[in-house]
mmCIF file of C-alpha atoms in Angstrom:
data_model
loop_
_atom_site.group_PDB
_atom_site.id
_atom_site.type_symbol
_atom_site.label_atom_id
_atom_site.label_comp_id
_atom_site.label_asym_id
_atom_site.label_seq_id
_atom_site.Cartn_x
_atom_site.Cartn_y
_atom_site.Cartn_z
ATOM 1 C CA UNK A 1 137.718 114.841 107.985
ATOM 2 C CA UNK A 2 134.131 115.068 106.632
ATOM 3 C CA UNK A 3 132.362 111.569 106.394
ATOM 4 C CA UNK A 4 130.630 111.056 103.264
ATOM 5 C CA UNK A 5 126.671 111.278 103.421
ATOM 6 C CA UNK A 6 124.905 108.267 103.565
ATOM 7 C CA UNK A 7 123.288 106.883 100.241
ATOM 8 C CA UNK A 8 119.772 107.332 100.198
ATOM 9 C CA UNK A 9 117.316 104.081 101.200
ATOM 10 C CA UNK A 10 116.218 101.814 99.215
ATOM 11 C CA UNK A 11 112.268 102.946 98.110
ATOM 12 C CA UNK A 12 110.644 98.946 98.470
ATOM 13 C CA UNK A 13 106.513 99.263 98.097
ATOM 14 C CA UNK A 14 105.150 95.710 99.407
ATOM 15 C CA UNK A 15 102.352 94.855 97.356
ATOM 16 C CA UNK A 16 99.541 91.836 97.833
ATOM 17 C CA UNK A 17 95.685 91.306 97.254
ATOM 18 C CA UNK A 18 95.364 91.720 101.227
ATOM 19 C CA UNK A 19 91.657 89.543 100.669
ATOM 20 C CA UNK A 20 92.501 86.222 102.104
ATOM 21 C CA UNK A 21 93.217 88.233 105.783
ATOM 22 C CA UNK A 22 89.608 89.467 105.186
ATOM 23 C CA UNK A 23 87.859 86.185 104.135
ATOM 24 C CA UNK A 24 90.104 83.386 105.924
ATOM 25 C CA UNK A 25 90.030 83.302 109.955
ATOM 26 C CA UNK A 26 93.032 81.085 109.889
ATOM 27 C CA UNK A 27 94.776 83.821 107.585
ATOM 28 C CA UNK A 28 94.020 86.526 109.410
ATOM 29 C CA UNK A 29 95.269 84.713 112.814
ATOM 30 C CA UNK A 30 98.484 83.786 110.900
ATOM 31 C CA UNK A 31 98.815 87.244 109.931
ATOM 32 C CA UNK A 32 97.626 89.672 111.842
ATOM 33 C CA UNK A 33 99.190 92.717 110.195
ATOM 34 C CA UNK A 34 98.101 91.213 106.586
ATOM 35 C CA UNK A 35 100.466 89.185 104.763
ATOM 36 C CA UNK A 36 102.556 92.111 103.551
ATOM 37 C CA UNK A 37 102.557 93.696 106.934
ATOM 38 C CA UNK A 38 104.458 90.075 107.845
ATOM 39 C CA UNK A 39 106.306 90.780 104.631
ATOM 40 C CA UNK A 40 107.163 94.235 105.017
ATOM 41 C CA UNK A 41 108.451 94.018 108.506
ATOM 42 C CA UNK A 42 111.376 90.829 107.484
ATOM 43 C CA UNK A 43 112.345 93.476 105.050
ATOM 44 C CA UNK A 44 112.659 96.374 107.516
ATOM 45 C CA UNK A 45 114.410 93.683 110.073
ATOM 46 C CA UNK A 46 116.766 92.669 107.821
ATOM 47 C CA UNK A 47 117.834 96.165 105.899
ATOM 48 C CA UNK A 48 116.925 98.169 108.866
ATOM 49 C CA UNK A 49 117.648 102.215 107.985
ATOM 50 C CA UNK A 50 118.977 101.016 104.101
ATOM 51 C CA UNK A 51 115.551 100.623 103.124
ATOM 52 C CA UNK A 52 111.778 102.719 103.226
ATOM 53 C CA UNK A 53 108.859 100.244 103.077
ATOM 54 C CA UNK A 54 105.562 100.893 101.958
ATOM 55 C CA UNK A 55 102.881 98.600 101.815
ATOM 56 C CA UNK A 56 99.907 98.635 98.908
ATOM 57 C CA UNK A 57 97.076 96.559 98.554
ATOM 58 C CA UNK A 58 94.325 95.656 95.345
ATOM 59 C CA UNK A 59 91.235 97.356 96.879
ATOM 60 C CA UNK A 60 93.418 100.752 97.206
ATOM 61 C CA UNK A 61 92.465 103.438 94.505
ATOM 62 C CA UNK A 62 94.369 101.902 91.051
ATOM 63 C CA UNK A 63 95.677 99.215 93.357
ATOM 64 C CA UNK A 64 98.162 101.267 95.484
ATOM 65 C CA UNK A 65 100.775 101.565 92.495
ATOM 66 C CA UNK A 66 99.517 104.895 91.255
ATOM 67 C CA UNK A 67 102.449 106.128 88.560
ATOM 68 C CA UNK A 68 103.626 108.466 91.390
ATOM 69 C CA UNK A 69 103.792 105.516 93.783
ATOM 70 C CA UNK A 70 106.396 103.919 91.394
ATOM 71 C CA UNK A 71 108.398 106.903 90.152
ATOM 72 C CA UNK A 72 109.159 106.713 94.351
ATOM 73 C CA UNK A 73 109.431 102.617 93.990
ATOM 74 C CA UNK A 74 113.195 100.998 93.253
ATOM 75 C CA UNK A 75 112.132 97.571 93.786
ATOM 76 C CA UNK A 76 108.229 96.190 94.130
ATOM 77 C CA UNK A 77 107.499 92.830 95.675
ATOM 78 C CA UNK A 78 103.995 90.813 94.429
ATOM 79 C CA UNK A 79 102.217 88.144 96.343
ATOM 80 C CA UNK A 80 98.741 87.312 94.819
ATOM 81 C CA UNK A 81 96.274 84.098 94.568
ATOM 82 C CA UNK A 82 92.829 84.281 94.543
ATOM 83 C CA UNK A 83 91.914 87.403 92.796
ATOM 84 C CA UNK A 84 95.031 88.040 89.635
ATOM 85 C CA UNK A 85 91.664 88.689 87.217
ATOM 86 C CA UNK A 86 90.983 92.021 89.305
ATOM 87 C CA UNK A 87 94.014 93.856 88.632
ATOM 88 C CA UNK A 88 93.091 96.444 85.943
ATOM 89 C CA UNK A 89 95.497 95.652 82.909
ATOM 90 C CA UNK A 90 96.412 99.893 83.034
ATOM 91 C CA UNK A 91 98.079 99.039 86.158
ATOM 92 C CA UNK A 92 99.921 96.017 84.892
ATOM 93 C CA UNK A 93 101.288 97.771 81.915
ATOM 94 C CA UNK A 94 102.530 100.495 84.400
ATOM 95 C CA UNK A 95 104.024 98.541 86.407
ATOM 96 C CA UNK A 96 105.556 96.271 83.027
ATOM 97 C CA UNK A 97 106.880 99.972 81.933
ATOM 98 C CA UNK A 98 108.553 100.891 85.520
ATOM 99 C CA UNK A 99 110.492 97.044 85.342
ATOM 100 C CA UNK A 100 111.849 97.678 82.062
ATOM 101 C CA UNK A 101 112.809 100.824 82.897
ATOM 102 C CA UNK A 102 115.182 99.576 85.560
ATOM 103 C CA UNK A 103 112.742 99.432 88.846
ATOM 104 C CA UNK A 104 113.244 95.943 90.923
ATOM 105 C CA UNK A 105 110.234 93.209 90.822
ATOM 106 C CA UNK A 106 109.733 90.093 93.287
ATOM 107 C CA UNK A 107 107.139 88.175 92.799
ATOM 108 C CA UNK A 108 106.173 85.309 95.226
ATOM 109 C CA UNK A 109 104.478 82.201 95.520
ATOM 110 C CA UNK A 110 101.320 82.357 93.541
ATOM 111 C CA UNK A 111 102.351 85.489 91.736
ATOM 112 C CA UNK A 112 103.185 83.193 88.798
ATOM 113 C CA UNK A 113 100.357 83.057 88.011
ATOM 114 C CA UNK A 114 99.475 87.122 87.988
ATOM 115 C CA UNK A 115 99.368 88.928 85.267
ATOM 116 C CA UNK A 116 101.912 91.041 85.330
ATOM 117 C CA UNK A 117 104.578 87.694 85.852
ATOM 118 C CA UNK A 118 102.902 86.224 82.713
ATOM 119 C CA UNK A 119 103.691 89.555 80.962
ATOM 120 C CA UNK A 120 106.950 89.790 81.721
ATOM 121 C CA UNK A 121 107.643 85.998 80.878
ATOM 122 C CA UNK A 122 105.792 85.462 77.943
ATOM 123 C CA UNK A 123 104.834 82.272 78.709
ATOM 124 C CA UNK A 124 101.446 80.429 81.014
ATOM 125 C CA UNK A 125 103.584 80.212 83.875
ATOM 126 C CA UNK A 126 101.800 77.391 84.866
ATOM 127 C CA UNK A 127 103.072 74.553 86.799
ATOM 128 C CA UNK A 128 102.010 71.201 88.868
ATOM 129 C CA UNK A 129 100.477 71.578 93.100
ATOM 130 C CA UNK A 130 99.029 69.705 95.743
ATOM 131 C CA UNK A 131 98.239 71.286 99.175
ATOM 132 C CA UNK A 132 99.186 68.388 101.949
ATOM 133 C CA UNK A 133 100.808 70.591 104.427
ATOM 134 C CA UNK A 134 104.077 69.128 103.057
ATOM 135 C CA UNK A 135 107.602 69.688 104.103
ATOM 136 C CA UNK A 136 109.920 72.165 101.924
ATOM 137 C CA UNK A 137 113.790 71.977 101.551
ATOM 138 C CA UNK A 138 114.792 74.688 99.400
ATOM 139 C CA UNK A 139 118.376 74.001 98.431
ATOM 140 C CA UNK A 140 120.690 76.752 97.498
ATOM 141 C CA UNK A 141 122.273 75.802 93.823
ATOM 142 C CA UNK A 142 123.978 79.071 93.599
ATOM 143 C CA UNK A 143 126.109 79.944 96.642
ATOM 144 C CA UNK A 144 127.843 82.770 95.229
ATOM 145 C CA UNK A 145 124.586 84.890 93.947
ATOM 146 C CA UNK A 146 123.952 87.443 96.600
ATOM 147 C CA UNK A 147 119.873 86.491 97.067
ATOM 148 C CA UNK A 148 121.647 83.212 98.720
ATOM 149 C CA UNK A 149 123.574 84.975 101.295
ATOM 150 C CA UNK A 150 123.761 83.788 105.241
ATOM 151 C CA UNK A 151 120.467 81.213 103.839
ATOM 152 C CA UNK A 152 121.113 77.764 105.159
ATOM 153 C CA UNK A 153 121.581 74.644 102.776
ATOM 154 C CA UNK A 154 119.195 73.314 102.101
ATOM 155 C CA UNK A 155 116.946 76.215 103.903
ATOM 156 C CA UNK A 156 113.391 74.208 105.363
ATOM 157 C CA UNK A 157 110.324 74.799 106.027
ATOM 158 C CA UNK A 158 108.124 72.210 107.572
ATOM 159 C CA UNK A 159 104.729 72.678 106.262
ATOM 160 C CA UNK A 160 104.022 74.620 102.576
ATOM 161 C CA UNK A 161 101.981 74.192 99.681
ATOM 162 C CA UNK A 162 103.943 71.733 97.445
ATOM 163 C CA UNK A 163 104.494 73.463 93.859
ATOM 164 C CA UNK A 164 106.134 70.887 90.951
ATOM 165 C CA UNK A 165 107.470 70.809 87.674
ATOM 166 C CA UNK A 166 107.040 71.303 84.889
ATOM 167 C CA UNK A 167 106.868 74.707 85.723
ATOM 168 C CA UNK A 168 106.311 76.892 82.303
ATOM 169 C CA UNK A 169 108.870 79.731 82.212
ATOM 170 C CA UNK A 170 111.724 80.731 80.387
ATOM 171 C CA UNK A 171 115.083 79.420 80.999
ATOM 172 C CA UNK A 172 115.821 81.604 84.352
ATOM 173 C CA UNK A 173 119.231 83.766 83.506
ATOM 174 C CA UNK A 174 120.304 82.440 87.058
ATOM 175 C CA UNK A 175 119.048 79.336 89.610
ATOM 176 C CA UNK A 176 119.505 80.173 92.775
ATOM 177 C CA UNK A 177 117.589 77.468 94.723
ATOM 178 C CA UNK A 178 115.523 74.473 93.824
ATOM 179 C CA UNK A 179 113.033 73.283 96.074
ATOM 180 C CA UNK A 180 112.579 69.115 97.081
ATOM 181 C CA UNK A 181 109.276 67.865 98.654
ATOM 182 C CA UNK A 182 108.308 64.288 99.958
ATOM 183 C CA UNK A 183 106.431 62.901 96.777
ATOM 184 C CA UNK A 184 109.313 63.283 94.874
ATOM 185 C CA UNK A 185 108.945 66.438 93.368
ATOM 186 C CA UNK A 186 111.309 69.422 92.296
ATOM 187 C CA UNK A 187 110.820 72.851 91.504
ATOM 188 C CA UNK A 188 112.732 75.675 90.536
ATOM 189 C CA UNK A 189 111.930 77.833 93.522
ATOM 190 C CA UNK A 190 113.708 80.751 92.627
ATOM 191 C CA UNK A 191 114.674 82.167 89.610
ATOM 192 C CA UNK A 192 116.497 85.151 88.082
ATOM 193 C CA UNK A 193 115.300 86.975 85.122
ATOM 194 C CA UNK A 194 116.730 90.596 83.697
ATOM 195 C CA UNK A 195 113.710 92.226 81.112
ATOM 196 C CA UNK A 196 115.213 95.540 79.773
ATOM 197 C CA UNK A 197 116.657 97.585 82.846
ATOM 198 C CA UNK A 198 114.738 95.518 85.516
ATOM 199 C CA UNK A 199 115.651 93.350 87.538
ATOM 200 C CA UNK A 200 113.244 89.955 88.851
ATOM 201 C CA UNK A 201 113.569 87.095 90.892
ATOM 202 C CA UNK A 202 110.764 84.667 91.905
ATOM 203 C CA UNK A 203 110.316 83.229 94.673
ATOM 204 C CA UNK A 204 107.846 80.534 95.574
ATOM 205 C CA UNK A 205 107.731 79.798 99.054
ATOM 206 C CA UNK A 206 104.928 81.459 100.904
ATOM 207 C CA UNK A 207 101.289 79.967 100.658
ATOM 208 C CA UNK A 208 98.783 81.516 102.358
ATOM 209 C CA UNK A 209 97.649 78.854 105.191
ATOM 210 C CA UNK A 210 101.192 78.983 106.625
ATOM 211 C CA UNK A 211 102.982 81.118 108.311
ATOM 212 C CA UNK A 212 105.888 81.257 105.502
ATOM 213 C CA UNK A 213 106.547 84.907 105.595
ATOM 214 C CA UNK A 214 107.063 84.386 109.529
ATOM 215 C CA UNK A 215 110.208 82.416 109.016
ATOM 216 C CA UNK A 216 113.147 83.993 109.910
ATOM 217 C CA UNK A 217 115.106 82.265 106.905
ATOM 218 C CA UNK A 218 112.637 83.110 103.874
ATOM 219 C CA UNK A 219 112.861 86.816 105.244
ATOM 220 C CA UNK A 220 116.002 86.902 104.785
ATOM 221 C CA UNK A 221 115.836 85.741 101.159
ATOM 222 C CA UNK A 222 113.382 88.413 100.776
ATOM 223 C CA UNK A 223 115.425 90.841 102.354
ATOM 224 C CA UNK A 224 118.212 89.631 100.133
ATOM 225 C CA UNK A 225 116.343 89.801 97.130
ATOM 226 C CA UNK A 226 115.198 93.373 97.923
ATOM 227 C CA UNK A 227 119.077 94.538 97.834
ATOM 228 C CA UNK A 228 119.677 92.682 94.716
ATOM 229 C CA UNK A 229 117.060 93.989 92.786
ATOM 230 C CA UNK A 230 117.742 97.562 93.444
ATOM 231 C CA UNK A 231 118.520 99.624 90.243
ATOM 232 C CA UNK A 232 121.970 99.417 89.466
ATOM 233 C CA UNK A 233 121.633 102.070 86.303
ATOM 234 C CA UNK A 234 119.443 105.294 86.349
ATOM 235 C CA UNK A 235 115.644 104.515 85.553
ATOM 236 C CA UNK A 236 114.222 105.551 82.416
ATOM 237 C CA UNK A 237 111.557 105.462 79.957
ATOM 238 C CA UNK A 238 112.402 102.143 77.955
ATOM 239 C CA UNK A 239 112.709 103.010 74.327
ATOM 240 C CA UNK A 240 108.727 101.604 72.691
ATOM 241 C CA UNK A 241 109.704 101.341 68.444
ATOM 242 C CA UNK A 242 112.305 101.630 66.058
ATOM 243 C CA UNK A 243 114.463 105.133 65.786
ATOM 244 C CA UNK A 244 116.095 106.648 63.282
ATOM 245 C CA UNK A 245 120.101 106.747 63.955
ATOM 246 C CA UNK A 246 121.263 108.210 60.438
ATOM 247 C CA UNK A 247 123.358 105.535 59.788
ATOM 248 C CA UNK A 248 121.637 104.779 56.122
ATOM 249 C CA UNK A 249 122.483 108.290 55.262
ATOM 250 C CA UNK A 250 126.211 107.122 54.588
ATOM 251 C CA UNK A 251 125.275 104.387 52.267
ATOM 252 C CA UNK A 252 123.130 102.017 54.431
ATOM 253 C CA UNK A 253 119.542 101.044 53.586
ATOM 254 C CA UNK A 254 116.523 102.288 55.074
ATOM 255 C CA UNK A 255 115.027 98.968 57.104
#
């Protein structure tokens, strides 16, 4: 008997600014291999041979995420902060035309705030912080969504950038965990959203004066949310204006 062949990898391209590791000594002791070195390699730990990582970074030629970079991408993760104004706007509508058209999109932590988040949302995606090296508990509200699997309840982290509500999205499609913090505060830490074919979660654990992406629990959630986010339907080119289907030609009027 002939075993069938293995199903290709998943294609994951691992995109941040990559400037606080330049600028910040404490960053750049925390992390080494850049942030989405850290980030890349909990993927590659958790989904081993399942998935291909690539990493990309803003000061590569049109960002990294060249149209040929994602026509190879299934599912792109986004970590930015400091610098969400540098990202040409040609390279956020390419990547806004690659999510609708079924590729995968995580975006983390401060990525709320980037532009191609606020795109996708609609919305100012703004929300409340304070940075007092607080404790985390993310608490899993949706055990049976895959993105929560083998996490611990609630999932902590002891020091993190507290983020609050009101946070200004849309109603998420799914809540899978909702973060607590010592002042009191809640936040809805990670959220599921479909936009046309694609797939997005957000995630907001992982400031960049901690060592958040080092923790072998939030790896897994991004390792989690990697396989999740995968196409599940062939990519296309979504469909931009109104086509003609004939129906008005059997009585109906033209709109």
């Amino acid at each position: 008997m002939t075993s069938s062949p293995s199903p290709a990898p998943l294609r994951v391209t691992v995109w941040s600014e990559g400037r606080h590791e330049q600028r910040d000594a404490n960053v750049a002791e925390l992390y080494p291999e850049g942030m989405h070195g850290a980030m890349a390699d909990g993927i590659t730990q958790h989904l081993g041979d399942r998935a291909r990582v690539r990493t990309a970074t803003l000061d590569e030629p049109e960002h990294g995420l060249t149209e040929a970079v994602l026509e190879d991408t299934d599912v792109l993760t986004w970590w930015g902060h400091m610098s969400h104004d540098d990202v040409a706007d040609a390279v956020v509508d390419r990547v806004q035309r690659h999510v609708l058209g079924g590729m995968g999109l995580i975006v983390l932590h401060s990525g709320h705030w980037s532009k191609i988040f606020r795109k996708l949302m609609g919305t100012t995606c703004t929300l409340r912080w304070r940075n007092e090296r607080d404790r985390e508990l993310v608490w899993t509200v949706n055990p049976a969504h895959p993105i929560a699997a083998g996490v611990p309840h609630p999932l902590i982290i002891e020091e993190q950038e507290m983020y609050g509500e009101f946070f200004d999205i849309p109603e998420p499609d799914e809540l899978v965990f909702l973060s607590s913090f010592s002042g009191g505060e809640v936040f809805r830490s990670g959220c599921v959203f479909h936009r046309g074919k694609g797939r997005i979660f957000y995630f907001s654990p992982g400031d960049q004066d901690y060592p958040v992406y080092h923790h072998p629990d939030v790896r897994r959630v991004l390792a989690n949310a990697v396989a999740w986010a995968a196409p599940s339907l062939p990519r296309a080119e979504p469909a931009i204006g109104r086509y003609d289907t004939g129906w008005f030609e059997n009585g109906g009027d033209r709109a």
